[in-house]
XYZ file of C-alpha atoms in Angstrom:
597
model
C 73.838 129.774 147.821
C 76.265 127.250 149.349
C 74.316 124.225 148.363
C 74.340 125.859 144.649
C 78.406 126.115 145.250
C 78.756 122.595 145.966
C 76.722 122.038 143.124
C 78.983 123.613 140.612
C 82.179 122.618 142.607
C 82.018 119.115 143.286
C 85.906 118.782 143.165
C 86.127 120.913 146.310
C 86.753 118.572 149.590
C 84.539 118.143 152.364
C 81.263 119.203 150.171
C 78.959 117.823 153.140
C 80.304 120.257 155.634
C 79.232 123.321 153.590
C 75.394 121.103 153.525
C 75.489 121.229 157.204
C 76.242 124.672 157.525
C 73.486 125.689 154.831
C 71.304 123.407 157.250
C 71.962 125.715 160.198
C 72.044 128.760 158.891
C 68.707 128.469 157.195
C 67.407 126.661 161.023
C 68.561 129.542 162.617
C 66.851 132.088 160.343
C 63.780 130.051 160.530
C 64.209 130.689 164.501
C 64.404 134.026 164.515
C 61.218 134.313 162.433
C 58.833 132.452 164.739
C 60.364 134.576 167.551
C 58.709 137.502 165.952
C 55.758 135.610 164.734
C 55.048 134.444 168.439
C 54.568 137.977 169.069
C 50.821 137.915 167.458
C 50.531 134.108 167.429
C 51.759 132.267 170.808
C 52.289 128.875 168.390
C 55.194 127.957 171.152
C 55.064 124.292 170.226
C 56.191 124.801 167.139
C 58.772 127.678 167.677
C 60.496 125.153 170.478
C 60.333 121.965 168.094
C 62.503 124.251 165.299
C 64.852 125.515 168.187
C 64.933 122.236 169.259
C 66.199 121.134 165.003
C 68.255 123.755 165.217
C 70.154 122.646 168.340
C 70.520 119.464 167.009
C 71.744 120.733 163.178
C 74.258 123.217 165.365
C 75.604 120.718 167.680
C 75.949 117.742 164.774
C 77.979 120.706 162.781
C 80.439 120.954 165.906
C 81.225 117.135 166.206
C 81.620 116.819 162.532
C 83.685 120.197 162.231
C 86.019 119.062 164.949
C 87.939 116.237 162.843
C 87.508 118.346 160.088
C 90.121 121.362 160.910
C 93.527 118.857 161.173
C 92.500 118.365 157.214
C 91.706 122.022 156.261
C 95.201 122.676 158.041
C 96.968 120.723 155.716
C 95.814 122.314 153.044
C 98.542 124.218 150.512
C 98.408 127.725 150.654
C 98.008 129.532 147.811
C 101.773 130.247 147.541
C 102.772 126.460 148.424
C 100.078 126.160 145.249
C 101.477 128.036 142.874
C 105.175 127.112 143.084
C 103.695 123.181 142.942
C 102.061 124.427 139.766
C 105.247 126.370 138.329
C 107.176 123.006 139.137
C 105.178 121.010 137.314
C 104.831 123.671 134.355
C 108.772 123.160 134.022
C 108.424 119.280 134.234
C 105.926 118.781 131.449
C 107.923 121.569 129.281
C 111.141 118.955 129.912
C 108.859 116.165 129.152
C 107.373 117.496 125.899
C 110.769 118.778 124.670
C 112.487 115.129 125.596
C 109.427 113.689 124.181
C 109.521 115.663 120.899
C 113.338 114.732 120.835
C 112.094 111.323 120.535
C 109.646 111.439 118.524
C 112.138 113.359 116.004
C 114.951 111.013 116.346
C 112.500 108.288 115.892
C 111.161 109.935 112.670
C 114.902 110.119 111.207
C 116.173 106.621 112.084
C 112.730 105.498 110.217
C 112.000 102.466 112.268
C 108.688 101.557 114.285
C 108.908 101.082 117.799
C 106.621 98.656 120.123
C 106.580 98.781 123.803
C 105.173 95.476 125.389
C 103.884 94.714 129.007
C 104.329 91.068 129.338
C 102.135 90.892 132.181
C 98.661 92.055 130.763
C 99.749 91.959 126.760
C 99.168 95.669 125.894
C 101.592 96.505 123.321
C 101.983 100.248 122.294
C 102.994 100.402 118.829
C 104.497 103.954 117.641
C 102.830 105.763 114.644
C 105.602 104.751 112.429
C 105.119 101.127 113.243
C 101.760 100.889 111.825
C 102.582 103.651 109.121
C 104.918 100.920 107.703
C 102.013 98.423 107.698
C 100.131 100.854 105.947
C 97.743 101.596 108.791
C 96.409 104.490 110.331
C 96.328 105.261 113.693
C 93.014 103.750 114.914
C 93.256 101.079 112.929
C 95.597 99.084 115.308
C 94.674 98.134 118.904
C 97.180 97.871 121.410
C 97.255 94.292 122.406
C 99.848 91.880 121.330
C 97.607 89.836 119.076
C 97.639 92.622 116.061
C 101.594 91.686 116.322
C 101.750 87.854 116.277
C 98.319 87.589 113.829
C 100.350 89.610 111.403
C 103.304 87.498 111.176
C 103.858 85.259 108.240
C 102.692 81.525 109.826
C 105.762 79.969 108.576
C 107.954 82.415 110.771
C 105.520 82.440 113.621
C 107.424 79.706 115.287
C 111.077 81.330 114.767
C 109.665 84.703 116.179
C 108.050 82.358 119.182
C 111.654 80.645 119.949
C 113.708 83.961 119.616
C 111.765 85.374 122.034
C 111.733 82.768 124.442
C 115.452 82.080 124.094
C 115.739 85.884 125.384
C 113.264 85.658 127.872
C 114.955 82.524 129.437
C 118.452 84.658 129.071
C 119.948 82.163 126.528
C 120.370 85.497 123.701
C 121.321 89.004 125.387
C 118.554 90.986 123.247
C 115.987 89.402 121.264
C 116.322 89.686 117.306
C 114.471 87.746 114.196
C 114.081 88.836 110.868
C 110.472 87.406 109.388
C 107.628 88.209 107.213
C 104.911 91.072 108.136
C 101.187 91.131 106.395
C 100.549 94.864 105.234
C 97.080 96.340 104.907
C 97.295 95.571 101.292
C 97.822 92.111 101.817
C 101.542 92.044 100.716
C 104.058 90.818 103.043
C 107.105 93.211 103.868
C 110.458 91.761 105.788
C 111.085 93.245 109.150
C 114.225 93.192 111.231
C 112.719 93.078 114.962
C 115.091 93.753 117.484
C 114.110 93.985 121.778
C 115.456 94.270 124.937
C 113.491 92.574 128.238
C 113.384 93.605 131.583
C 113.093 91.512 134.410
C 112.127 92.082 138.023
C 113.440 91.133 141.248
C 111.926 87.975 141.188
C 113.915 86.963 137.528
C 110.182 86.995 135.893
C 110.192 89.239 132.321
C 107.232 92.351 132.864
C 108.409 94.474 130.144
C 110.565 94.139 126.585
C 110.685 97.452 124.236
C 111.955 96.909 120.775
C 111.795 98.294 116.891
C 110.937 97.475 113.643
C 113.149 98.034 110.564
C 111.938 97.744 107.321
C 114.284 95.279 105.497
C 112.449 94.338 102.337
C 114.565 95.646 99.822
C 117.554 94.173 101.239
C 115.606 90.725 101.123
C 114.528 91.000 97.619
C 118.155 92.021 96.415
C 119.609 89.138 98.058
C 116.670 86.934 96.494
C 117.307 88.549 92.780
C 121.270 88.136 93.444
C 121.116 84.333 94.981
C 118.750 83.445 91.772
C 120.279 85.575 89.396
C 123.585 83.382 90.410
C 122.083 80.261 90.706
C 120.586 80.723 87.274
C 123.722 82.026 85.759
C 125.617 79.115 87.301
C 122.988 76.752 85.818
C 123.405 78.142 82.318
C 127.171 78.537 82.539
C 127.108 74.164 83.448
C 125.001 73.460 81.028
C 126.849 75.506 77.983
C 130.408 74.282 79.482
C 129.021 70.697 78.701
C 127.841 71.719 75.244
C 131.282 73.416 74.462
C 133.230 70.717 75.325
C 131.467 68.247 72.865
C 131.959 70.669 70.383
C 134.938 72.350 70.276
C 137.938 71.835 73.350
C 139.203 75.139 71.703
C 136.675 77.377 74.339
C 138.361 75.889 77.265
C 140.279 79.574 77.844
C 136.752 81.263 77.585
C 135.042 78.398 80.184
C 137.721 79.093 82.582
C 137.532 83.080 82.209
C 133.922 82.880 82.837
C 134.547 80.662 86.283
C 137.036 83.498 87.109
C 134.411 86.349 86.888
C 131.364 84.490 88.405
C 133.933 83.926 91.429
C 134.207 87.448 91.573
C 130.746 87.813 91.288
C 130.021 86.078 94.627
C 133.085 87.804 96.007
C 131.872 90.974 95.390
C 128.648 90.044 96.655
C 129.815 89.029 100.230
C 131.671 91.974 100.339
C 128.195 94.014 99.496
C 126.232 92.283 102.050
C 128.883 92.423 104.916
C 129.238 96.648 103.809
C 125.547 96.505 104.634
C 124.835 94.746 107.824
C 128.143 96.444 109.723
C 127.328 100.114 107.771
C 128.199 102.902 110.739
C 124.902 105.468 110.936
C 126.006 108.877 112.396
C 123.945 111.012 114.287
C 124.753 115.204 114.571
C 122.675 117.815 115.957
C 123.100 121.009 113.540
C 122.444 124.496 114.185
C 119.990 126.956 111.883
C 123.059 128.448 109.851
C 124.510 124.368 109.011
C 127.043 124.680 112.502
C 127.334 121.367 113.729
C 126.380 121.382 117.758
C 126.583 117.751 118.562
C 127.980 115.031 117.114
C 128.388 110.622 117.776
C 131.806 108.983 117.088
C 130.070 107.220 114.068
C 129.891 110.265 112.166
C 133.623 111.024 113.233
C 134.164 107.361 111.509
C 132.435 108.475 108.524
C 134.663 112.224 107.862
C 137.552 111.517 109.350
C 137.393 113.847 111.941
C 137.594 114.039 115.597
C 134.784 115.469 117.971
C 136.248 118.999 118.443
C 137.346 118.883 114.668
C 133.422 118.484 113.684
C 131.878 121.081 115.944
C 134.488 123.739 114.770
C 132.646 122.905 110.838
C 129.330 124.031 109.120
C 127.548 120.823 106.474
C 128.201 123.270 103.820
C 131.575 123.308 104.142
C 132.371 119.596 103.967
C 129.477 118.602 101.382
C 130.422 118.658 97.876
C 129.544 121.684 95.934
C 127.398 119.525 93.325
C 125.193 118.808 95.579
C 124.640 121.552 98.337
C 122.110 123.349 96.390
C 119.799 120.369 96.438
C 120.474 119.782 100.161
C 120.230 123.605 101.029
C 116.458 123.593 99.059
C 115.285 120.821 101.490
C 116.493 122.829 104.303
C 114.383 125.986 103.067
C 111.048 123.835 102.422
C 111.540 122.625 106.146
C 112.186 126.109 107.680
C 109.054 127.225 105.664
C 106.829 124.104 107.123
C 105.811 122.728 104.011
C 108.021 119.582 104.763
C 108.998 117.556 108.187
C 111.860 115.941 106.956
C 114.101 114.876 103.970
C 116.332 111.880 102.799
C 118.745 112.042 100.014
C 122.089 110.880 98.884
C 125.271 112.961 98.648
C 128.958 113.405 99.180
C 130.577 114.803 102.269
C 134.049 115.739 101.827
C 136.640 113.357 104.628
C 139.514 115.144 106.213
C 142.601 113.610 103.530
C 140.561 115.392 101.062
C 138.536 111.895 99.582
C 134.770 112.024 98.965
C 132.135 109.720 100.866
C 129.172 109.007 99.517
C 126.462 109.101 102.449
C 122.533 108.196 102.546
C 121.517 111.451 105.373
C 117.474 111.859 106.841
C 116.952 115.312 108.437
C 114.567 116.312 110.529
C 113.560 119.604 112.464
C 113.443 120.178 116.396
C 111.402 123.458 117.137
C 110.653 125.339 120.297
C 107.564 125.224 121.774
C 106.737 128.890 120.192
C 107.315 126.633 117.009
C 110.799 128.739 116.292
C 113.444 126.532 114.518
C 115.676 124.993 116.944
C 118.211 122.973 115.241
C 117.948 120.045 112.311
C 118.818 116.073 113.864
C 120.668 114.345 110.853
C 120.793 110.693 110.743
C 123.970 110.095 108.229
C 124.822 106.339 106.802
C 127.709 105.770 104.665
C 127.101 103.963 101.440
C 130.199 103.971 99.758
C 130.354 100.715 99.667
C 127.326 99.795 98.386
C 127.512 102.320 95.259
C 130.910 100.429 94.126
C 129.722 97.034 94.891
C 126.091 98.467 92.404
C 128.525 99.121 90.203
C 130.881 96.267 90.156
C 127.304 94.207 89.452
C 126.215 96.086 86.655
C 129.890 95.705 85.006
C 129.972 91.798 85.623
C 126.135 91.082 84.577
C 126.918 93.061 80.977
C 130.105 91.149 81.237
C 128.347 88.072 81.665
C 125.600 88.603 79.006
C 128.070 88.865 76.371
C 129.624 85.953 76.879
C 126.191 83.809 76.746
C 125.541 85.968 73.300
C 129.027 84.854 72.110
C 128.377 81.466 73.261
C 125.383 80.843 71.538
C 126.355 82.650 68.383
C 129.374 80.085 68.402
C 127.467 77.330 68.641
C 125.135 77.936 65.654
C 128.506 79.134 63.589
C 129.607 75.387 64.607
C 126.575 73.204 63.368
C 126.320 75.500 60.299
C 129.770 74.404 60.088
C 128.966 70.492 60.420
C 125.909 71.317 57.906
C 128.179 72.869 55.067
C 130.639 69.818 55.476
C 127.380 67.684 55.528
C 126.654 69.032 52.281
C 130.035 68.944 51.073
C 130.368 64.979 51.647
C 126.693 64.895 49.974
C 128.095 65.537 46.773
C 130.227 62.353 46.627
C 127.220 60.127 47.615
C 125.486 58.032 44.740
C 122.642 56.342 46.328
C 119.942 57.821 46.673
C 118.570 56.842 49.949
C 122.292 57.753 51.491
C 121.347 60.734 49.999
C 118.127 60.969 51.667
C 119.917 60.108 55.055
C 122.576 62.780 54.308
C 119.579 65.515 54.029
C 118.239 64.451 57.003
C 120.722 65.269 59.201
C 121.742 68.508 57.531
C 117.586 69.666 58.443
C 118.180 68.028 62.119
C 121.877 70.116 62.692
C 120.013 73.210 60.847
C 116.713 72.749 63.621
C 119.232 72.708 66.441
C 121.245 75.474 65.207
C 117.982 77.926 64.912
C 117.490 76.912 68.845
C 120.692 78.671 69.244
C 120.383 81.854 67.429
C 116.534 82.225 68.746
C 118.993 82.140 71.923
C 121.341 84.173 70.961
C 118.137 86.672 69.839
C 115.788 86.378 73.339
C 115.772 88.901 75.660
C 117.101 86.519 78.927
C 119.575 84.559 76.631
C 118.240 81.073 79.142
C 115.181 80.783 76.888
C 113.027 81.236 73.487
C 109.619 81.748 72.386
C 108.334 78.688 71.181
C 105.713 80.374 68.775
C 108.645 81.977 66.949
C 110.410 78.695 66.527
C 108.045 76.573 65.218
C 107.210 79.408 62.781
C 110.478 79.521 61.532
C 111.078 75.548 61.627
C 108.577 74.689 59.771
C 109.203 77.693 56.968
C 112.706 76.380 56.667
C 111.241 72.885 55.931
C 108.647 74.262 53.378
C 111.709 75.403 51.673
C 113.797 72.393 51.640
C 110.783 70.216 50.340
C 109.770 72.404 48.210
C 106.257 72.604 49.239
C 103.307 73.696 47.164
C 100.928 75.600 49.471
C 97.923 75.043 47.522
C 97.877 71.228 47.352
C 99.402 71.100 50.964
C 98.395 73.518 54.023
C 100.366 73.420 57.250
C 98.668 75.369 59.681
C 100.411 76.462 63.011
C 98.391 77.153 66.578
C 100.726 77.728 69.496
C 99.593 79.653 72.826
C 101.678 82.756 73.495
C 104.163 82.926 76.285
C 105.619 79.508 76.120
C 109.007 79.795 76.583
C 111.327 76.926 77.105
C 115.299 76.712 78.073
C 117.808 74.802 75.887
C 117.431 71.157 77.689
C 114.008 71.572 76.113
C 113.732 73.151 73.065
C 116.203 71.005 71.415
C 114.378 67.708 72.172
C 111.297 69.470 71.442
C 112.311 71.225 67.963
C 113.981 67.488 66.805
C 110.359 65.520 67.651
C 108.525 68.582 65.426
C 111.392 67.824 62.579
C 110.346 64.450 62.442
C 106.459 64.518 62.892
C 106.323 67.375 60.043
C 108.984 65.395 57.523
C 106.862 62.459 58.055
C 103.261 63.860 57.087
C 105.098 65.771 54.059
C 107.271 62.414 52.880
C 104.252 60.056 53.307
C 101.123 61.559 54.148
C 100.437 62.754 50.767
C 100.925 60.379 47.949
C 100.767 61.178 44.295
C 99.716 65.046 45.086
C 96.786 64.684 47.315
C 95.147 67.551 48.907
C 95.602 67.961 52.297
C 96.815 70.196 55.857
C 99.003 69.668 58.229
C 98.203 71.024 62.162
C 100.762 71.622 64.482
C 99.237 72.743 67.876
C 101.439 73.054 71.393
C 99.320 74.442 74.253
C 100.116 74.530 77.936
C 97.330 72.616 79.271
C 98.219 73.014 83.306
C 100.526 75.354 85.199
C 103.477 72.576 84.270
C 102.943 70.608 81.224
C 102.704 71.426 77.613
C 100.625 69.148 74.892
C 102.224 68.947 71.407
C 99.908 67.706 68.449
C 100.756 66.859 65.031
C 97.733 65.533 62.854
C 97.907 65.283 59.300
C 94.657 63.911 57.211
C 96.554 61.870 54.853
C 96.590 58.500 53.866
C 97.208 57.197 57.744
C 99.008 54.115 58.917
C 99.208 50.689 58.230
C 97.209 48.738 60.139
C 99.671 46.821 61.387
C 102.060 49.526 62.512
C 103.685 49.158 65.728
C 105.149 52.076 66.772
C 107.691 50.420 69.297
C 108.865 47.370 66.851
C 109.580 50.066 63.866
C 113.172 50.063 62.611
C 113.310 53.787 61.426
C 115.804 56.545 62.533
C 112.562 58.820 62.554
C 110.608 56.798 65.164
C 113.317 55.931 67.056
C 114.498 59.440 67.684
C 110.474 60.308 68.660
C 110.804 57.953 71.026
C 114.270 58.559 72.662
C 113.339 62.752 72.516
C 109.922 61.699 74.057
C 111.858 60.152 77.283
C 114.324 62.447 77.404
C 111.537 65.164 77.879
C 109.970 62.539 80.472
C 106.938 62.634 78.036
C 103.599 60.421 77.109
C 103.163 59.328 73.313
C 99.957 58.810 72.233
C 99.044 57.906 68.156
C 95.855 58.287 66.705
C 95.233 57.011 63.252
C 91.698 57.107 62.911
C 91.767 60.031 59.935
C 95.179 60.784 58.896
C 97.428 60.578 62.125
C 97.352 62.309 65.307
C 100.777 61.989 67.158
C 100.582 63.680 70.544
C 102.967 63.990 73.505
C 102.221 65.342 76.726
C 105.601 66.570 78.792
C 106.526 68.838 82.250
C 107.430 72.446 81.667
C 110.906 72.360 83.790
């Protein structure tokens, strides 16, 4: 029976001394059973040898038990036992309720959190951290390697220095903002932000930190910087344009300057109101009384301390929008949610309105009984006016491109009817000729600006559309017969090209097309025209104009030709940085090749 307890109960101490005493108990019984069997059979040999065993067993059990009794001394008592167990009971409730504190306030500030022992390289990384890579739990080990293989290599070596400039005590806390690789295999911008500890011996052994999530902040200051460098681009570029043309939109130039210097104005302000936003942080009772609150959230209402905890959230948020907040609360109660973020309006002391950004979560007992809500409360006032303030000066802005452009093409319409005017005084006929030619050059340009004034972005137009239009409007002004001559048209979709473009490129079509329907086709010959622009790589475009008319001369030389026409090909051509190449094997085949900017 004892050796079948220590069996079961191998946690019990000194196991071995219960063997010895199951040794001598069962050599003692054996003892007294050859006394009585001695009684028939005088086997006295064997009856002393077993005395003699159980001598030795007995004594052996004596030594052994002597050292033995200091030890079973100091054993607890069962008293000393259970107050050492009701101690401990209290210290792991503590625990668990600080720790589910944590864990809660973690939840609501919505930012990972890494814990990192320098000296082995295990990194703990909290569920939210790898929830906002998109991991699961298992799916991340805890070694510092699943951090630094995750960073984006071009900000591995930034994260590297910031780290040792803190370790070497050059920075007071570590902090880098850099590029994260998700499950998914997007990248996501994290603010990481630590704090070392060093030992006696000025060596680092431990550095805790947390992850915020800051990709939306990156990719509105990445639409805002291009959005302004493109605007600024544009606004140059028609400045230059308006000058040439008319000195009379001078006012207009200098009103636009004004606003985009608002612009940036307003967006400094925005990102400042962002990076120094206060975050308040209130523990709130069941019926909405507030228990505990931080000085931030005094900042934010206008109240003091004692002010605060005298109030219930219902009585400082604004009545449009407690119902919403006050349904969030019930789902939590209920269990069907852990927490909520939305935006609303708490009411400040002098009787304003803030607008505030608040994530609420729920702190329970350990019966799971509600206990009271943690609210996490940011003020984003100022980033609501400075949205709006945006959204006023981009419509501002886009109305002044449309007016620009539409201005433009009013102008060279302008220049065209005065053109034509002038024509009428003109006797010869190849000033005549001359006189038409620029009128179709001024009218090519203007469509560039009211396909402009008609795209979507006002920076750029659909090149299919254009050339569609183009050559319909020279159809008409040659009066072509489109069963003796077809012109057919192949462009590739999506080619869209900005104003320092399209206007070379719409001038060198002019030409190419006026030139196969002047010459190509003598004394009404049969015969098409093809007009194909594709974009052959991710940066160049290849324009083709073949005709199969009567070709050209044999001795043409395309550089030593005194023409307007050719000379203008030419000049366009290097002004789009382009390559010119002429085939007149059947008909002609002019073809450029020219970077997409």
């Amino acid at each position: 029976m004892l050796v079948y307890f220590v069996r079961k109960r191998r946690d019990v101490p000194f196991g071995w001394i219960f063997l010895m005493f199951s040794a001598f108990i069962i050599a003692c019984g054996t003892t007294h059973l050859m006394n009585v069997w001695t009684l028939w059979h005088p086997t006295y040999w064997l009856s002393g040898f077993i005395k003699a065993i159980t001598a030795f067993v007995s004594v052996l059990t004596a030594i052994e038990l002597f050292p033995l009794i200091p030890k079973a001394l100091a054993l607890p008592s069962p008293a000393q036992l259970a107050k050492e167990i009701a101690e401990r009971k209290r210290t792991e409730e503590v625990l668990r309720e600080s720790e589910q504190r944590w864990q809660l306030a973690l939840r609501g500030n919505n930012d990972g959190i890494w814990d990192w022992n320098v000296k082995t390289n295990e990194v703990f990384f909290s569920t939210r951290w790898k929830q906002m890579l998109g991991y699961a739990e298992h799916e991340i080990s805890h070694h510092l390697d699943e951090s630094l293989m995750r960073v984006h290599p071009d900000d591995l070596n930034s994260v590297i220095a910031a780290v040792q400039n803190h370790f070497s005590r050059t920075t007071p806390f570590y902090t880098n903002e850099h590029r994260f690789l998700c499950k998914d295999g997007t990248y996501k911008w994290i603010l990481d932000r630590g704090q070392a500890l060093w030992d006696e011996n000025g060596n680092v052994v431990r550095m805790v930190g947390s992850h915020t999530d800051i990709t939306e902040r990156k990719q509105a200051e990445e639409t805002l910087s291009n959005l302004l460098g493109q605007l600024e681009g544009i606004v140059e570029q028609r400045t230059l344009e308006l000058t040439q043309i008319n000195y009379s939109l001078q006012t207009e130039i200098t009103e636009r300057q004004r606003i985009e210097k608002a612009l940036r104005e307003s967006e400094q302000q925005f990102r400042a109101a962002f990076h120094q936003a206060a975050v308040g942080i209130a523990h709130v009772g069941i019926n909405g009384q507030f228990l505990l609150v931080n000085q931030k959230l005094c900042d934010i209402v206008g109240y003091r301390s004692q002010e605060v905890q005298l109030l219930s959230f219902q009585e400082i948020t604004h009545p449009d929008d407690l119902e919403n907040d006050l349904k969030y609360i019930n789902q939590m109660l209920a269990g069907d949610i852990s927490n909520y973020s939305l935006e609303k309006r708490y009411f400040r002391k002098n009787g304003s309105i803030v607008w505030i950004n608040i994530t609420v979560s729920l702190m329970r007992e350990l019966s799971g009984e509600p206990k009271y809500f943690i609210s996490v409360i940011e003020d984003i006032s100022d980033r609501k006016q400075s949205h709006e303030q945006i959204q006023a000066s981009l419509l501002e802005k886009e109305v002044l491109l449309k007016e620009i452009y539409h201005r433009v093409k009013n102008n060279l319409q302008v220049v065209s009817s005065l053109l034509n005017l002038q024509s009428a005084y003109i006797k010869d006929t190849e000033d005549m000729v001359i006189f038409q030619q620029s009128q179709q050059r001024i009218a090519s340009m203007a469509l560039v600006h009211e396909k402009m004034y008609q795209s979507p972005d006002l920076a750029k137009i659909n090149l299919n559309e254009y050339v569609q239009d183009l050559v319909s409007s020279l159809c008409t002004c040659y009066e072509l017969n489109i069963d003796t001559i077809a012109i057919n048209i192949n462009v590739d979709d999506g080619i869209l090209l900005g104003l320092d473009t399209a206007i070379p490129c719409s001038l060198i079509i002019h030409e190419l097309v006026s030139n196969s329907l002047k010459h190509a086709f003598a004394e009404g010959r049969l015969g098409e025209i093809n007009i194909e622009i594709k974009n052959t790589s991710l940066n160049e475009i290849s324009l083709v104009v073949r005709d199969n008319g009567i070709g050209l001369p044999s001795n043409f030389d395309f550089q030593d030709t005194a023409s307007l026409g050719w000379e203008l090909i030419d000049a366009l051509s290097s002004q789009l940085s382009g390559d010119i190449t002429i085939n007149s094997d059947i008909g002609v085949e002019f073809k450029i090749n020219f970077p997409l900017v």
